């Protein structure tokens, strides 16, 4: 895996969402200024339901920009796919996918040290955001889920700056392989919250 540039750094505020009583921070906007990466995520980023979103093991969500082309092909033109942030990601890059990162890998992003903690299992909020009833399930089944980081060393991250692998886990279980196994074991039919 090579170094790559952080193409977009995104945060969102929790706000009322599509269903009564629900809140979400899935609508992310690009940030140009340096942001602190803390144990609970990026400064200025919020989640609407802390029971299932955010926290130490899901501090930062990374979604590969190259997946957008596949979604355009499958979904057709959609205004959300015109720019990074459609999937609620905090980091958008080109050059790393789920096949390239492994659970436990350490990534140096700016002065922060991150560790790949798990693949994403999107919930109904992604489906509602796009207006596609089965999108959360389709994301899971496709393996194009992105992944989460835990923050090992807090620091500053900034768009346009390089990120690189700072260490690898000795087992080298690719995020796609690990996540694909979980979805297959669950029958590939659940949209997890």
Tab-separated table of C-alpha atoms in Angstrom:
chain	number	residue	atom	x	y	z
A	1	UNK	CA	0.000	0.000	0.000
A	2	UNK	CA	1.322	3.404	-0.914
A	3	UNK	CA	0.937	6.814	0.605
A	4	UNK	CA	-2.136	8.680	-0.428
A	5	UNK	CA	-3.542	12.159	-0.147
A	6	UNK	CA	-6.602	12.930	1.940
A	7	UNK	CA	-8.844	14.277	-0.837
A	8	UNK	CA	-11.676	15.380	1.434
A	9	UNK	CA	-12.090	15.810	5.170
A	10	UNK	CA	-15.750	15.961	6.193
A	11	UNK	CA	-17.820	16.544	9.310
A	12	UNK	CA	-21.508	16.855	10.092
A	13	UNK	CA	-23.791	18.001	12.885
A	14	UNK	CA	-26.535	15.765	14.267
A	15	UNK	CA	-29.936	17.029	13.204
A	16	UNK	CA	-33.491	15.724	12.899
A	17	UNK	CA	-33.659	13.073	10.203
A	18	UNK	CA	-36.257	11.300	8.076
A	19	UNK	CA	-38.169	9.333	10.690
A	20	UNK	CA	-39.986	10.736	13.744
A	21	UNK	CA	-37.620	11.185	16.678
A	22	UNK	CA	-34.521	10.215	14.677
A	23	UNK	CA	-31.353	12.266	14.408
A	24	UNK	CA	-28.334	11.846	12.173
A	25	UNK	CA	-24.984	13.415	11.389
A	26	UNK	CA	-24.706	11.562	8.055
A	27	UNK	CA	-24.848	14.786	6.012
A	28	UNK	CA	-21.184	15.771	5.941
A	29	UNK	CA	-19.624	18.924	4.562
A	30	UNK	CA	-16.007	19.457	3.466
A	31	UNK	CA	-13.620	21.150	5.852
A	32	UNK	CA	-10.466	22.926	4.714
A	33	UNK	CA	-8.982	23.854	8.073
A	34	UNK	CA	-6.923	21.406	10.156
A	35	UNK	CA	-9.101	19.344	12.510
A	36	UNK	CA	-8.266	17.554	15.731
A	37	UNK	CA	-8.631	13.777	15.580
A	38	UNK	CA	-9.573	12.708	19.109
A	39	UNK	CA	-10.519	9.395	20.683
A	40	UNK	CA	-14.162	10.102	19.801
A	41	UNK	CA	-13.594	11.387	16.263
A	42	UNK	CA	-12.996	14.615	14.413
A	43	UNK	CA	-13.599	18.001	15.983
A	44	UNK	CA	-16.971	19.284	14.809
A	45	UNK	CA	-18.336	15.872	13.807
A	46	UNK	CA	-21.447	14.474	15.501
A	47	UNK	CA	-23.542	11.325	15.397
A	48	UNK	CA	-27.275	11.213	15.968
A	49	UNK	CA	-27.511	7.947	17.905
A	50	UNK	CA	-24.483	7.195	20.050
A	51	UNK	CA	-25.811	3.749	20.930
A	52	UNK	CA	-24.819	2.507	17.472
A	53	UNK	CA	-22.759	5.258	15.822
A	54	UNK	CA	-19.453	6.844	16.746
A	55	UNK	CA	-17.484	6.030	19.857
A	56	UNK	CA	-13.912	4.903	20.294
A	57	UNK	CA	-14.126	1.979	17.825
A	58	UNK	CA	-15.910	4.048	15.158
A	59	UNK	CA	-14.191	7.383	15.642
A	60	UNK	CA	-13.518	8.139	11.958
A	61	UNK	CA	-15.180	6.673	8.852
A	62	UNK	CA	-13.099	6.295	5.670
A	63	UNK	CA	-14.869	5.691	2.343
A	64	UNK	CA	-12.959	5.203	-0.922
A	65	UNK	CA	-13.890	7.718	-3.610
A	66	UNK	CA	-13.387	5.117	-6.357
A	67	UNK	CA	-16.559	3.345	-5.167
A	68	UNK	CA	-18.639	6.297	-6.354
A	69	UNK	CA	-18.250	5.192	-10.003
A	70	UNK	CA	-19.731	1.778	-9.210
A	71	UNK	CA	-22.655	3.399	-7.376
A	72	UNK	CA	-23.261	5.770	-10.302
A	73	UNK	CA	-23.389	2.745	-12.571
A	74	UNK	CA	-25.825	0.920	-10.283
A	75	UNK	CA	-28.013	3.822	-9.131
A	76	UNK	CA	-27.761	6.192	-12.074
A	77	UNK	CA	-27.192	9.908	-11.660
A	78	UNK	CA	-27.812	10.961	-8.085
A	79	UNK	CA	-27.021	14.420	-6.676
A	80	UNK	CA	-25.350	12.952	-3.574
A	81	UNK	CA	-22.772	11.183	-5.744
A	82	UNK	CA	-21.507	14.448	-7.225
A	83	UNK	CA	-19.100	15.061	-4.339
A	84	UNK	CA	-17.496	13.261	-1.380
A	85	UNK	CA	-19.600	12.801	1.728
A	86	UNK	CA	-22.518	10.904	0.202
A	87	UNK	CA	-21.906	7.894	2.444
A	88	UNK	CA	-21.382	9.914	5.604
A	89	UNK	CA	-17.625	9.494	5.476
A	90	UNK	CA	-15.097	11.632	7.304
A	91	UNK	CA	-12.145	10.737	5.039
A	92	UNK	CA	-12.385	10.454	1.258
A	93	UNK	CA	-9.396	9.210	-0.732
A	94	UNK	CA	-8.538	7.531	-4.001
A	95	UNK	CA	-6.035	4.700	-3.923
A	96	UNK	CA	-7.066	2.527	-0.977
A	97	UNK	CA	-10.047	0.200	-0.864
A	98	UNK	CA	-11.160	-2.553	1.473
A	99	UNK	CA	-8.781	-4.884	-0.380
A	100	UNK	CA	-5.789	-2.721	0.586
A	101	UNK	CA	-6.317	-2.085	4.280
A	102	UNK	CA	-6.346	-4.733	6.963
A	103	UNK	CA	-7.944	-4.806	10.361
A	104	UNK	CA	-5.358	-3.640	12.860
A	105	UNK	CA	-3.287	-1.621	10.354
A	106	UNK	CA	-1.885	1.617	11.727
A	107	UNK	CA	-2.272	4.714	9.555
A	108	UNK	CA	-0.443	7.989	10.095
A	109	UNK	CA	-2.785	10.795	9.016
A	110	UNK	CA	-1.230	14.154	9.718
A	111	UNK	CA	0.055	13.992	13.288
A	112	UNK	CA	-2.645	11.478	14.339
A	113	UNK	CA	-2.056	7.744	14.516
A	114	UNK	CA	-5.133	5.729	13.561
A	115	UNK	CA	-5.858	2.016	13.560
A	116	UNK	CA	-8.313	0.234	11.256
A	117	UNK	CA	-10.872	-1.128	13.738
A	118	UNK	CA	-13.750	-2.538	11.662
A	119	UNK	CA	-15.679	-2.417	8.426
A	120	UNK	CA	-18.808	-0.331	8.273
A	121	UNK	CA	-22.226	-1.936	8.480
A	122	UNK	CA	-24.535	0.879	7.348
A	123	UNK	CA	-28.020	1.229	8.740
A	124	UNK	CA	-31.339	2.434	7.355
A	125	UNK	CA	-30.184	6.044	7.488
A	126	UNK	CA	-28.024	5.533	4.401
A	127	UNK	CA	-31.026	4.099	2.536
A	128	UNK	CA	-33.213	7.021	3.606
A	129	UNK	CA	-30.507	9.536	2.681
A	130	UNK	CA	-30.375	8.229	-0.887
A	131	UNK	CA	-34.079	7.400	-1.157
A	132	UNK	CA	-33.152	3.812	-2.088
A	133	UNK	CA	-34.907	1.375	0.255
A	134	UNK	CA	-32.315	-1.413	0.066
A	135	UNK	CA	-29.129	0.658	-0.249
A	136	UNK	CA	-27.737	-0.261	3.193
A	137	UNK	CA	-28.069	-3.937	2.308
A	138	UNK	CA	-26.587	-3.396	-1.152
A	139	UNK	CA	-23.575	-1.607	0.341
A	140	UNK	CA	-23.007	-4.524	2.713
A	141	UNK	CA	-23.389	-7.144	-0.003
A	142	UNK	CA	-21.087	-5.268	-2.398
A	143	UNK	CA	-18.216	-5.126	0.089
A	144	UNK	CA	-17.893	-1.410	-0.703
A	145	UNK	CA	-18.491	-0.410	2.902
A	146	UNK	CA	-15.492	1.653	3.870
A	147	UNK	CA	-13.973	1.165	7.300
A	148	UNK	CA	-13.620	2.751	10.696
A	149	UNK	CA	-10.561	3.914	12.600
A	150	UNK	CA	-9.903	4.155	16.287
A	151	UNK	CA	-7.591	7.019	17.231
A	152	UNK	CA	-4.470	5.649	18.911
A	153	UNK	CA	-2.624	8.977	19.155
A	154	UNK	CA	-4.616	12.168	18.953
A	155	UNK	CA	-3.356	14.749	16.494
A	156	UNK	CA	-4.273	17.090	13.662
A	157	UNK	CA	-5.455	16.053	10.200
A	158	UNK	CA	-5.812	18.240	7.145
A	159	UNK	CA	-7.139	17.839	3.621
A	160	UNK	CA	-4.439	17.574	0.962
A	161	UNK	CA	-1.927	15.994	3.316
A	162	UNK	CA	-0.510	12.505	2.861
A	163	UNK	CA	-1.485	9.459	4.888
A	164	UNK	CA	0.556	6.281	5.015
A	165	UNK	CA	0.662	2.893	6.681
A	166	UNK	CA	2.695	3.205	9.867
A	167	UNK	CA	2.494	-0.468	10.825
A	168	UNK	CA	0.584	-3.591	9.997
A	169	UNK	CA	-1.145	-6.216	12.075
A	170	UNK	CA	0.677	-9.561	11.843
A	171	UNK	CA	-2.490	-11.455	10.841
A	172	UNK	CA	-3.176	-9.173	7.813
A	173	UNK	CA	-6.922	-9.809	7.529
A	174	UNK	CA	-8.186	-7.545	4.757
A	175	UNK	CA	-11.121	-5.390	5.805
A	176	UNK	CA	-13.192	-6.678	2.877
A	177	UNK	CA	-12.501	-10.317	3.762
A	178	UNK	CA	-13.354	-9.826	7.418
A	179	UNK	CA	-16.490	-7.834	6.711
A	180	UNK	CA	-17.600	-10.093	3.853
A	181	UNK	CA	-17.417	-13.058	6.198
A	182	UNK	CA	-19.666	-11.339	8.743
A	183	UNK	CA	-22.263	-10.453	6.095
A	184	UNK	CA	-22.208	-13.979	4.631
A	185	UNK	CA	-22.623	-15.512	8.103
A	186	UNK	CA	-25.597	-13.246	8.714
A	187	UNK	CA	-27.134	-14.438	5.452
A	188	UNK	CA	-26.488	-11.102	3.786
A	189	UNK	CA	-30.024	-10.016	4.561
A	190	UNK	CA	-29.731	-7.722	7.571
A	191	UNK	CA	-29.281	-3.992	7.479
A	192	UNK	CA	-27.455	-3.372	10.731
A	193	UNK	CA	-28.144	-0.310	12.867
